[in-house]
């Protein structure tokens, strides 16, 4: 190993030690009066956004911490850079409505599977082509997410989109979810990410991605499937200790009977007496033939059997239940504040939840205004998605990448691929889930790839690849004015001994301090 690489490797050892100790290096930056206690503006950026960079730091300076936070909490639909928006506009998931897209795919699938003239080899070729199409659609969705995380001015909305996608997790390789997951993220999650929890919950319940992932399309009167009802209570609302029983799960499953998906243009034959109850919205379908119209008894109250209105009644009750307020508030605090948020903070957030009928932005404001949040800045370990996105944001600012492939590969290597968690509980939010020696060694390799300028982020793929020269300029004003003050003496010493800009960049991105935000 060369002397330069030895120096970089030594810093990785420091990172490993910091992770094992679970104590990040102390910050010595000057504080600014803001929020619930004095905070370092750059550390605030690191936590609220997908990573501090020079353009975002300039926005915070222009607005001040209070106005910046208010703008993030009540963001509209901020415009992306034109070059980034052009990439998104060119995607199939942007150009074709999801119901049209999925119905066409399903029709093609049925056509080759039921064609008696096709050989087994021909059908296998068609199946492979189908899988390639689904993979391409999923890659578009993941790329769009990363582009927005990197460049959207609505950074907190993008953070919350990731949080809720993890909270209401679906796995892209279940059934045909690769074709619907982009729409799920766009129309069920992102638009409600800072709104009312009840609206967000309802959007997930009625989306075909969730109904397919948790098998509710199989849930019918006389053939009950409890999968979705259980996770709706345990993971999405009340929490595992939320006071419900197995009987409550079974009764909720009866409420959810008939909620499913229809990937065809056909309408099922419904009993004449129930025809007015049939509902079709895009790919979502409520088929009253499959619904259990008997009365149910859930959480101590009776739900009168009357069709789809039962679902909305239960969603209202679950969203407003005190257990939901505490469970989701604690998970928000786990994500934004600490691996062990205080009961007092969670109680305060839950009170705001009750007072505002589950207004997510208001609950977040309560959390951000707490001294506990201010004191936590710089002490929350980055999961792989935060590490990768924050590295690219710091390295390249608002210069649009041309290829998200390297970022997707890095996330796969670190065990947190977008839409890749198989079970409905989502990825872990604590340091113990990610701070292994192997994980941090991979981060060192990523830091070296980005720092050398050879990561492939600015090289297109295809028949006519194009590469735009790009080199990360990490030794900039943001570093000298803010980041440098947060680094421990050992890190500064290692940076001083760097023998090239490439090595210096890698050292900074592999530093123990950069593993936290």
Short mmCIF file of C-alpha atoms in Angstrom, two decimals:
data_model
loop_
_atom_site.label_atom_id
_atom_site.label_comp_id
_atom_site.label_asym_id
_atom_site.label_seq_id
_atom_site.Cartn_x
_atom_site.Cartn_y
_atom_site.Cartn_z
CA UNK A 1 0.00 0.00 0.00
CA UNK A 2 1.33 3.46 -0.90
CA UNK A 3 2.12 6.07 1.76
CA UNK A 4 -0.85 8.14 0.61
CA UNK A 5 -3.25 5.23 0.88
CA UNK A 6 -1.82 4.34 4.29
CA UNK A 7 -2.71 7.79 5.54
CA UNK A 8 -6.25 7.44 4.20
CA UNK A 9 -6.59 3.97 5.73
CA UNK A 10 -5.44 5.33 9.10
CA UNK A 11 -8.32 7.77 9.04
CA UNK A 12 -10.72 4.93 8.37
CA UNK A 13 -9.47 3.34 11.61
CA UNK A 14 -10.37 6.57 13.37
CA UNK A 15 -13.84 6.34 11.86
CA UNK A 16 -14.21 2.76 13.03
CA UNK A 17 -13.19 3.73 16.56
CA UNK A 18 -15.62 6.64 16.58
CA UNK A 19 -18.45 4.39 15.45
CA UNK A 20 -17.65 1.72 18.02
CA UNK A 21 -17.56 4.32 20.78
CA UNK A 22 -20.84 5.77 19.46
CA UNK A 23 -19.57 9.23 20.30
CA UNK A 24 -18.77 11.66 17.49
CA UNK A 25 -15.97 14.19 17.84
CA UNK A 26 -16.92 17.39 19.60
CA UNK A 27 -17.75 20.43 17.50
CA UNK A 28 -16.04 23.72 18.23
CA UNK A 29 -17.97 25.91 15.81
CA UNK A 30 -19.56 29.16 16.87
CA UNK A 31 -23.22 28.92 17.75
CA UNK A 32 -26.07 30.98 16.34
CA UNK A 33 -29.21 31.73 18.36
CA UNK A 34 -31.99 29.81 16.66
CA UNK A 35 -34.77 27.34 17.33
CA UNK A 36 -34.91 25.90 20.87
CA UNK A 37 -31.25 26.49 21.75
CA UNK A 38 -28.08 27.86 20.15
CA UNK A 39 -27.17 25.83 17.06
CA UNK A 40 -24.40 25.70 14.52
CA UNK A 41 -26.02 26.70 11.18
CA UNK A 42 -23.97 24.19 9.18
CA UNK A 43 -24.87 21.39 11.57
CA UNK A 44 -28.50 22.44 11.26
CA UNK A 45 -28.21 22.17 7.48
CA UNK A 46 -26.69 18.72 7.79
CA UNK A 47 -29.70 17.52 9.76
CA UNK A 48 -32.57 19.28 7.97
CA UNK A 49 -31.29 18.63 4.46
CA UNK A 50 -29.64 15.78 2.63
CA UNK A 51 -26.29 17.37 3.43
CA UNK A 52 -24.75 20.81 3.71
CA UNK A 53 -23.17 22.31 0.61
CA UNK A 54 -22.15 25.77 -0.51
CA UNK A 55 -25.39 26.72 -2.31
CA UNK A 56 -27.59 25.58 0.57
CA UNK A 57 -25.37 27.34 3.11
CA UNK A 58 -25.83 30.55 1.14
CA UNK A 59 -29.62 30.12 1.25
CA UNK A 60 -29.56 29.65 5.01
CA UNK A 61 -27.38 32.74 5.49
CA UNK A 62 -29.74 34.80 3.33
CA UNK A 63 -32.83 33.73 5.27
CA UNK A 64 -31.48 33.08 8.74
CA UNK A 65 -32.13 29.80 10.60
CA UNK A 66 -35.70 30.59 11.72
CA UNK A 67 -36.97 31.72 8.31
CA UNK A 68 -35.07 28.91 6.58
CA UNK A 69 -36.72 26.31 8.80
CA UNK A 70 -40.14 27.88 8.31
CA UNK A 71 -39.66 27.80 4.54
CA UNK A 72 -38.68 24.14 4.68
CA UNK A 73 -41.61 23.17 6.91
CA UNK A 74 -44.11 24.89 4.61
CA UNK A 75 -42.46 24.28 1.27
CA UNK A 76 -44.42 24.36 -1.94
CA UNK A 77 -43.19 22.77 -5.11
CA UNK A 78 -39.75 24.30 -5.54
CA UNK A 79 -38.32 24.17 -9.03
CA UNK A 80 -35.44 21.85 -9.76
CA UNK A 81 -32.53 23.03 -11.92
CA UNK A 82 -33.60 22.86 -15.55
CA UNK A 83 -31.01 20.21 -16.44
CA UNK A 84 -32.24 18.00 -13.59
CA UNK A 85 -35.89 18.52 -14.45
CA UNK A 86 -35.11 17.59 -18.05
CA UNK A 87 -33.76 14.23 -16.89
CA UNK A 88 -36.95 13.57 -14.92
CA UNK A 89 -39.20 14.75 -17.75
CA UNK A 90 -37.59 12.25 -20.11
CA UNK A 91 -38.47 9.28 -17.87
CA UNK A 92 -41.18 6.80 -18.79
CA UNK A 93 -42.67 7.09 -15.30
CA UNK A 94 -43.14 10.82 -15.96
CA UNK A 95 -44.54 10.51 -19.45
CA UNK A 96 -46.98 7.63 -18.93
CA UNK A 97 -49.71 7.46 -16.25
CA UNK A 98 -49.18 4.46 -14.00
CA UNK A 99 -52.55 2.87 -14.74
CA UNK A 100 -51.92 2.96 -18.50
CA UNK A 101 -48.37 1.72 -18.05
CA UNK A 102 -49.31 -1.21 -15.81
CA UNK A 103 -52.31 -2.26 -17.88
CA UNK A 104 -50.16 -2.36 -21.00
CA UNK A 105 -47.55 -4.46 -19.22
CA UNK A 106 -50.18 -6.84 -17.88
CA UNK A 107 -51.78 -7.18 -21.32
CA UNK A 108 -48.39 -7.99 -22.85
CA UNK A 109 -47.77 -10.54 -20.11
CA UNK A 110 -51.06 -12.31 -20.70
CA UNK A 111 -50.53 -12.21 -24.46
CA UNK A 112 -47.26 -14.17 -24.44
CA UNK A 113 -48.16 -16.45 -21.53
CA UNK A 114 -51.41 -17.59 -23.16
CA UNK A 115 -50.14 -17.74 -26.75
CA UNK A 116 -50.15 -21.43 -27.75
CA UNK A 117 -47.94 -20.78 -30.77
CA UNK A 118 -44.96 -19.61 -28.70
CA UNK A 119 -42.31 -22.10 -27.68
CA UNK A 120 -41.02 -22.32 -24.12
CA UNK A 121 -37.83 -20.61 -25.27
CA UNK A 122 -39.82 -17.75 -26.81
CA UNK A 123 -41.82 -17.33 -23.61
CA UNK A 124 -38.63 -17.29 -21.56
CA UNK A 125 -37.22 -14.58 -23.82
CA UNK A 126 -40.43 -12.57 -23.36
CA UNK A 127 -40.23 -13.00 -19.58
CA UNK A 128 -36.65 -11.72 -19.56
CA UNK A 129 -37.66 -8.69 -21.60
CA UNK A 130 -40.51 -8.06 -19.16
CA UNK A 131 -38.10 -8.17 -16.21
CA UNK A 132 -35.76 -5.74 -17.95
CA UNK A 133 -38.65 -3.34 -18.46
CA UNK A 134 -39.64 -3.57 -14.79
CA UNK A 135 -36.02 -3.07 -13.70
CA UNK A 136 -35.76 0.01 -15.91
CA UNK A 137 -38.91 1.50 -14.37
CA UNK A 138 -37.63 0.89 -10.84
CA UNK A 139 -34.29 2.43 -11.73
CA UNK A 140 -36.06 5.52 -13.04
CA UNK A 141 -37.93 5.86 -9.74
CA UNK A 142 -34.74 5.51 -7.72
CA UNK A 143 -32.89 7.96 -9.97
CA UNK A 144 -35.68 10.51 -9.65
CA UNK A 145 -35.56 10.19 -5.86
CA UNK A 146 -31.79 10.77 -5.81
CA UNK A 147 -31.97 13.73 -8.18
CA UNK A 148 -34.53 15.39 -5.95
CA UNK A 149 -32.56 14.61 -2.81
CA UNK A 150 -29.49 16.14 -4.41
CA UNK A 151 -30.99 19.27 -5.97
CA UNK A 152 -34.50 20.06 -4.71
CA UNK A 153 -34.81 23.33 -2.78
CA UNK A 154 -37.48 21.55 -0.69
CA UNK A 155 -34.92 19.53 1.20
CA UNK A 156 -37.02 18.76 4.26
CA UNK A 157 -39.85 17.46 2.06
CA UNK A 158 -37.36 15.13 0.37
CA UNK A 159 -36.09 13.98 3.77
CA UNK A 160 -39.64 13.29 4.87
CA UNK A 161 -40.40 11.48 1.62
CA UNK A 162 -37.61 9.04 2.43
CA UNK A 163 -38.78 8.74 6.05
CA UNK A 164 -42.36 7.92 5.06
CA UNK A 165 -41.29 5.58 2.26
CA UNK A 166 -39.41 3.67 4.94
CA UNK A 167 -42.28 3.88 7.44
CA UNK A 168 -44.83 2.67 4.87
CA UNK A 169 -42.31 0.33 3.32
CA UNK A 170 -43.02 -1.75 0.21
CA UNK A 171 -40.53 -4.04 -1.52
CA UNK A 172 -40.05 -3.40 -5.20
CA UNK A 173 -39.54 -7.05 -6.16
CA UNK A 174 -42.95 -8.17 -4.88
CA UNK A 175 -45.34 -8.85 -7.77
CA UNK A 176 -45.17 -5.93 -10.25
CA UNK A 177 -44.25 -3.23 -7.75
CA UNK A 178 -41.33 -2.03 -9.84
CA UNK A 179 -43.94 -0.54 -12.18
CA UNK A 180 -45.96 1.16 -9.42
CA UNK A 181 -43.40 2.20 -6.81
CA UNK A 182 -42.58 5.48 -8.52
CA UNK A 183 -46.25 6.48 -8.49
CA UNK A 184 -46.52 5.34 -4.86
CA UNK A 185 -43.66 7.62 -3.89
CA UNK A 186 -44.91 10.51 -6.02
CA UNK A 187 -48.65 10.53 -5.31
CA UNK A 188 -49.11 8.65 -2.03
CA UNK A 189 -46.02 9.81 -0.11
CA UNK A 190 -44.35 12.99 -1.36
CA UNK A 191 -47.46 15.15 -1.70
CA UNK A 192 -48.50 14.36 1.90
CA UNK A 193 -45.03 14.24 3.47
CA UNK A 194 -45.55 17.46 5.46
CA UNK A 195 -49.34 17.48 5.61
CA UNK A 196 -51.87 15.62 7.77
CA UNK A 197 -50.96 12.10 8.79
CA UNK A 198 -54.53 10.98 8.15
CA UNK A 199 -54.28 12.03 4.49
CA UNK A 200 -50.93 10.29 4.14
CA UNK A 201 -52.26 7.13 5.76
CA UNK A 202 -55.28 7.06 3.49
CA UNK A 203 -53.15 7.58 0.38
CA UNK A 204 -51.06 4.52 1.27
CA UNK A 205 -54.10 2.38 2.08
CA UNK A 206 -55.68 3.03 -1.30
CA UNK A 207 -52.53 2.67 -3.37
CA UNK A 208 -52.09 -0.51 -5.44
CA UNK A 209 -48.43 -0.82 -4.39
CA UNK A 210 -49.38 -1.26 -0.72
CA UNK A 211 -52.41 -3.44 -1.43
CA UNK A 212 -50.29 -5.70 -3.60
CA UNK A 213 -47.25 -5.78 -1.29
CA UNK A 214 -49.24 -6.79 1.81
CA UNK A 215 -51.58 -9.13 -0.08
CA UNK A 216 -54.83 -7.31 0.58
CA UNK A 217 -55.94 -8.02 -2.98
CA UNK A 218 -56.38 -11.58 -1.66
CA UNK A 219 -58.48 -10.45 1.31
CA UNK A 220 -62.16 -11.32 0.82
CA UNK A 221 -65.20 -12.26 2.85
CA UNK A 222 -64.85 -15.92 3.79
CA UNK A 223 -61.15 -15.90 2.78
CA UNK A 224 -59.62 -13.44 5.22
CA UNK A 225 -55.97 -12.39 4.77
CA UNK A 226 -54.70 -10.56 7.87
CA UNK A 227 -51.32 -9.41 6.52
CA UNK A 228 -52.21 -5.81 5.84
CA UNK A 229 -54.46 -5.34 8.87
CA UNK A 230 -51.66 -6.49 11.17
CA UNK A 231 -49.01 -4.18 9.70
CA UNK A 232 -51.47 -1.29 9.51
CA UNK A 233 -51.79 -1.46 13.29
CA UNK A 234 -48.33 -2.67 14.29
CA UNK A 235 -46.07 -0.70 11.94
CA UNK A 236 -48.09 2.14 10.41
CA UNK A 237 -50.19 3.49 13.29
CA UNK A 238 -50.55 2.13 16.85
CA UNK A 239 -47.22 0.36 17.23
CA UNK A 240 -46.52 -3.10 18.60
CA UNK A 241 -47.51 -2.01 22.11
CA UNK A 242 -50.46 0.07 20.95
CA UNK A 243 -53.13 -1.75 22.94
CA UNK A 244 -54.75 -3.80 20.20
CA UNK A 245 -55.39 -7.54 20.26
CA UNK A 246 -55.29 -10.34 17.72
CA UNK A 247 -59.09 -10.09 17.58
CA UNK A 248 -58.74 -6.42 16.63
CA UNK A 249 -56.43 -7.44 13.77
CA UNK A 250 -58.92 -10.01 12.55
CA UNK A 251 -61.79 -7.54 12.70
CA UNK A 252 -59.77 -4.86 10.88
CA UNK A 253 -58.98 -7.42 8.20
CA UNK A 254 -62.74 -7.86 7.73
CA UNK A 255 -63.06 -4.08 7.30
CA UNK A 256 -60.40 -4.21 4.57
CA UNK A 257 -62.08 -6.99 2.58
CA UNK A 258 -62.75 -6.01 -1.01
CA UNK A 259 -59.90 -3.48 -1.24
CA UNK A 260 -57.71 -4.59 -4.12
CA UNK A 261 -56.28 -3.83 -7.52
CA UNK A 262 -57.47 -4.24 -11.08
CA UNK A 263 -54.75 -4.28 -13.73
CA UNK A 264 -57.18 -4.67 -16.62
CA UNK A 265 -59.63 -2.35 -18.34
CA UNK A 266 -62.46 -4.72 -17.44
CA UNK A 267 -65.04 -4.13 -14.72
CA UNK A 268 -66.14 -7.16 -12.67
CA UNK A 269 -69.77 -8.18 -12.55
CA UNK A 270 -71.20 -6.86 -9.31
CA UNK A 271 -74.42 -7.98 -7.68
CA UNK A 272 -77.20 -5.56 -8.69
CA UNK A 273 -77.89 -4.58 -5.07
CA UNK A 274 -74.21 -3.61 -4.62
CA UNK A 275 -73.47 -1.91 -7.95
CA UNK A 276 -73.51 1.60 -6.45
CA UNK A 277 -70.86 0.56 -3.94
CA UNK A 278 -68.32 -0.43 -6.58
CA UNK A 279 -65.35 2.00 -6.71
CA UNK A 280 -62.59 2.22 -9.31
CA UNK A 281 -59.82 4.82 -9.11
CA UNK A 282 -56.96 4.12 -11.47
CA UNK A 283 -55.62 0.70 -10.51
CA UNK A 284 -57.40 0.71 -7.14
CA UNK A 285 -60.63 -1.21 -6.92
CA UNK A 286 -63.20 -1.77 -4.18
CA UNK A 287 -65.24 -4.80 -5.15
CA UNK A 288 -68.33 -5.07 -2.92
CA UNK A 289 -68.77 -8.71 -3.95
CA UNK A 290 -65.66 -9.46 -1.89
CA UNK A 291 -66.51 -7.31 1.14
CA UNK A 292 -67.69 -8.61 4.51
CA UNK A 293 -70.76 -6.48 5.31
CA UNK A 294 -71.18 -7.74 8.85
CA UNK A 295 -70.64 -5.43 11.84
CA UNK A 296 -67.15 -5.45 13.36
CA UNK A 297 -65.91 -4.71 16.90
CA UNK A 298 -62.49 -2.99 16.95
CA UNK A 299 -60.63 -1.28 19.79
CA UNK A 300 -63.74 -1.36 21.97
CA UNK A 301 -66.13 0.16 19.44
CA UNK A 302 -68.54 -1.23 16.87
CA UNK A 303 -68.05 -0.53 13.18
CA UNK A 304 -71.30 -0.85 11.28
CA UNK A 305 -70.94 -2.92 8.13
CA UNK A 306 -71.62 -0.62 5.18
CA UNK A 307 -68.77 -0.96 2.69
CA UNK A 308 -65.90 1.37 1.89
CA UNK A 309 -67.04 3.91 4.50
CA UNK A 310 -65.89 1.44 7.16
CA UNK A 311 -62.31 1.85 5.98
CA UNK A 312 -62.40 5.63 6.28
CA UNK A 313 -63.96 5.37 9.75
CA UNK A 314 -61.13 3.13 10.91
CA UNK A 315 -58.45 5.31 9.33
CA UNK A 316 -59.86 8.31 11.21
CA UNK A 317 -59.75 6.40 14.47
CA UNK A 318 -56.27 4.97 13.92
CA UNK A 319 -54.78 8.32 12.85
CA UNK A 320 -56.19 10.10 15.91
CA UNK A 321 -55.44 7.37 18.44
CA UNK A 322 -53.03 8.47 21.24
CA UNK A 323 -50.91 5.36 20.63
CA UNK A 324 -50.39 6.42 17.01
CA UNK A 325 -49.36 9.91 18.08
CA UNK A 326 -46.73 8.49 20.44
CA UNK A 327 -45.52 5.73 18.15
CA UNK A 328 -45.02 7.90 15.07
CA UNK A 329 -43.68 10.86 17.09
CA UNK A 330 -41.05 8.62 18.64
CA UNK A 331 -40.07 7.31 15.22
CA UNK A 332 -39.70 10.88 13.92
CA UNK A 333 -37.51 11.72 16.92
CA UNK A 334 -35.51 8.55 16.31
CA UNK A 335 -34.87 9.72 12.74
CA UNK A 336 -34.13 13.39 13.43
CA UNK A 337 -32.84 13.58 17.00
CA UNK A 338 -31.41 10.54 18.75
CA UNK A 339 -31.25 6.77 18.89
CA UNK A 340 -32.87 7.13 22.33
CA UNK A 341 -35.16 10.21 22.31
CA UNK A 342 -36.49 11.25 25.69
CA UNK A 343 -40.01 10.41 26.77
CA UNK A 344 -40.57 14.12 27.46
CA UNK A 345 -39.78 15.07 23.87
CA UNK A 346 -42.03 12.33 22.47
CA UNK A 347 -44.85 13.34 24.82
CA UNK A 348 -44.53 16.97 23.73
CA UNK A 349 -44.66 15.97 20.06
CA UNK A 350 -47.67 13.72 20.71
CA UNK A 351 -49.47 16.63 22.38
CA UNK A 352 -48.93 18.72 19.27
CA UNK A 353 -50.21 15.80 17.21
CA UNK A 354 -53.45 15.73 19.23
CA UNK A 355 -53.86 19.53 19.13
CA UNK A 356 -53.35 19.77 15.35
CA UNK A 357 -55.09 16.56 14.25
CA UNK A 358 -51.82 14.98 13.17
CA UNK A 359 -50.30 17.92 11.30
CA UNK A 360 -46.85 16.57 10.44
CA UNK A 361 -45.19 19.97 9.96
CA UNK A 362 -46.46 21.14 13.34
CA UNK A 363 -45.17 18.00 15.08
CA UNK A 364 -41.80 18.50 13.42
CA UNK A 365 -41.76 22.16 14.49
CA UNK A 366 -42.25 21.08 18.09
CA UNK A 367 -39.37 18.65 17.75
CA UNK A 368 -37.07 21.18 16.06
CA UNK A 369 -37.83 23.77 18.75
CA UNK A 370 -36.66 21.45 21.53
CA UNK A 371 -33.26 21.86 23.21
CA UNK A 372 -32.84 18.11 22.73
CA UNK A 373 -32.83 18.57 18.95
CA UNK A 374 -30.33 21.43 19.10
CA UNK A 375 -27.99 19.47 21.35
CA UNK A 376 -28.18 16.42 19.07
CA UNK A 377 -26.76 18.15 15.99
CA UNK A 378 -23.60 16.42 14.80
CA UNK A 379 -24.35 13.32 16.86
CA UNK A 380 -26.65 11.25 14.61
CA UNK A 381 -24.97 8.52 12.61
CA UNK A 382 -25.70 8.64 8.90
CA UNK A 383 -27.35 5.63 7.33
CA UNK A 384 -26.00 4.69 3.85
CA UNK A 385 -28.48 6.85 1.93
CA UNK A 386 -27.59 9.93 3.96
CA UNK A 387 -23.89 9.20 3.63
CA UNK A 388 -23.98 8.78 -0.15
CA UNK A 389 -26.25 11.75 -0.88
CA UNK A 390 -24.46 14.09 1.53
CA UNK A 391 -21.10 13.14 0.02
CA UNK A 392 -22.20 13.97 -3.52
CA UNK A 393 -23.92 17.17 -2.39
CA UNK A 394 -20.79 18.37 -0.59
CA UNK A 395 -18.51 17.35 -3.45
CA UNK A 396 -20.42 18.85 -6.36
CA UNK A 397 -22.88 21.40 -4.98
CA UNK A 398 -25.57 22.16 -7.54
CA UNK A 399 -23.71 20.71 -10.53
CA UNK A 400 -26.16 18.11 -11.94
CA UNK A 401 -24.94 14.55 -12.16
CA UNK A 402 -25.58 12.69 -15.42
CA UNK A 403 -25.67 9.15 -14.05
CA UNK A 404 -27.10 8.01 -10.72
CA UNK A 405 -25.87 4.47 -11.35
CA UNK A 406 -22.77 4.75 -9.13
CA UNK A 407 -24.89 6.02 -6.22
CA UNK A 408 -27.35 3.15 -6.65
CA UNK A 409 -24.46 0.68 -6.70
CA UNK A 410 -22.99 2.16 -3.52
CA UNK A 411 -26.32 1.83 -1.74
CA UNK A 412 -26.58 -1.79 -2.84
CA UNK A 413 -23.09 -2.51 -1.52
CA UNK A 414 -23.92 -0.94 1.85
CA UNK A 415 -27.16 -2.87 2.23
CA UNK A 416 -29.67 -0.03 1.84
CA UNK A 417 -30.87 -0.11 -1.77
CA UNK A 418 -33.82 2.14 -2.45
CA UNK A 419 -37.10 0.19 -2.24
CA UNK A 420 -35.06 -2.91 -1.37
CA UNK A 421 -36.09 -3.84 2.18
CA UNK A 422 -38.04 -7.08 1.95
CA UNK A 423 -40.02 -6.94 5.19
CA UNK A 424 -42.57 -4.20 5.98
CA UNK A 425 -40.69 -2.83 9.00
CA UNK A 426 -38.31 -0.79 6.82
CA UNK A 427 -34.61 -0.10 7.32
CA UNK A 428 -33.14 0.51 10.77
CA UNK A 429 -32.83 4.13 11.94
CA UNK A 430 -30.16 3.68 14.61
CA UNK A 431 -26.37 3.67 14.55
CA UNK A 432 -26.17 -0.01 15.49
CA UNK A 433 -27.87 -0.91 12.20
CA UNK A 434 -25.05 0.58 10.12
CA UNK A 435 -21.82 1.17 12.07
CA UNK A 436 -19.98 -2.06 11.30
CA UNK A 437 -16.35 -2.33 10.25
CA UNK A 438 -17.33 -3.61 6.80
CA UNK A 439 -19.80 -0.78 6.34
CA UNK A 440 -17.24 1.89 7.14
CA UNK A 441 -14.60 0.26 4.96
CA UNK A 442 -17.05 0.51 2.05
CA UNK A 443 -17.59 4.17 2.90
CA UNK A 444 -13.85 4.71 2.65
CA UNK A 445 -13.88 3.20 -0.83
CA UNK A 446 -16.77 5.45 -1.82
CA UNK A 447 -14.96 8.48 -0.40
CA UNK A 448 -11.93 7.59 -2.50
CA UNK A 449 -14.06 7.14 -5.64
CA UNK A 450 -15.77 10.51 -5.21
CA UNK A 451 -12.62 12.27 -4.07
CA UNK A 452 -10.63 11.16 -7.10
CA UNK A 453 -13.24 12.50 -9.50
CA UNK A 454 -13.56 9.10 -11.22
CA UNK A 455 -16.86 7.95 -9.75
CA UNK A 456 -18.71 7.93 -13.08
CA UNK A 457 -21.42 10.31 -11.91
CA UNK A 458 -20.88 12.58 -14.91
CA UNK A 459 -20.71 9.91 -17.60
CA UNK A 460 -23.86 8.84 -19.42
CA UNK A 461 -24.57 5.26 -20.41
CA UNK A 462 -25.84 3.83 -23.67
CA UNK A 463 -24.67 3.57 -27.28
CA UNK A 464 -23.21 7.07 -27.32
CA UNK A 465 -21.79 7.71 -23.86
CA UNK A 466 -20.91 11.26 -22.96
CA UNK A 467 -18.67 12.40 -20.13
CA UNK A 468 -18.61 15.87 -18.62
CA UNK A 469 -15.39 16.76 -16.81
CA UNK A 470 -15.98 17.19 -13.09
CA UNK A 471 -13.69 17.29 -10.09
CA UNK A 472 -14.90 17.77 -6.50
CA UNK A 473 -13.83 21.07 -4.99
CA UNK A 474 -14.13 20.26 -1.31
CA UNK A 475 -11.47 22.67 -0.11
CA UNK A 476 -13.83 25.63 -0.59
CA UNK A 477 -15.24 28.49 1.45
CA UNK A 478 -17.75 26.23 3.20
CA UNK A 479 -14.91 24.06 4.44
CA UNK A 480 -12.73 26.92 5.65
CA UNK A 481 -15.60 28.93 7.15
CA UNK A 482 -17.54 26.15 8.82
CA UNK A 483 -16.57 22.52 8.34
CA UNK A 484 -12.94 22.94 9.37
CA UNK A 485 -13.97 24.14 12.82
CA UNK A 486 -15.88 20.93 13.46
CA UNK A 487 -12.97 18.58 12.79
CA UNK A 488 -10.91 16.94 15.53
CA UNK A 489 -7.11 17.53 15.66
CA UNK A 490 -6.39 14.02 14.34
CA UNK A 491 -8.53 14.64 11.28
CA UNK A 492 -6.97 18.06 10.63
CA UNK A 493 -3.52 16.52 10.95
CA UNK A 494 -4.37 13.81 8.43
CA UNK A 495 -5.71 16.42 6.00
CA UNK A 496 -2.55 18.50 6.38
CA UNK A 497 -0.48 15.47 5.33
CA UNK A 498 -2.47 14.81 2.15
CA UNK A 499 -0.19 14.61 -0.87
CA UNK A 500 -2.79 15.45 -3.53
CA UNK A 501 -6.21 17.06 -3.91
CA UNK A 502 -7.65 13.59 -4.55
CA UNK A 503 -6.29 12.24 -1.29
CA UNK A 504 -7.44 15.34 0.62
CA UNK A 505 -10.97 14.89 -0.73
CA UNK A 506 -11.02 11.22 0.22
CA UNK A 507 -9.74 12.03 3.71
CA UNK A 508 -12.50 14.56 4.32
CA UNK A 509 -15.30 12.28 3.10
CA UNK A 510 -13.92 9.37 5.15
CA UNK A 511 -13.43 11.46 8.29
CA UNK A 512 -15.13 10.29 11.50
CA UNK A 513 -16.97 13.61 11.73
CA UNK A 514 -18.51 13.15 8.29
CA UNK A 515 -20.13 9.91 9.41
CA UNK A 516 -22.44 11.97 11.61
CA UNK A 517 -24.89 14.77 11.00
#
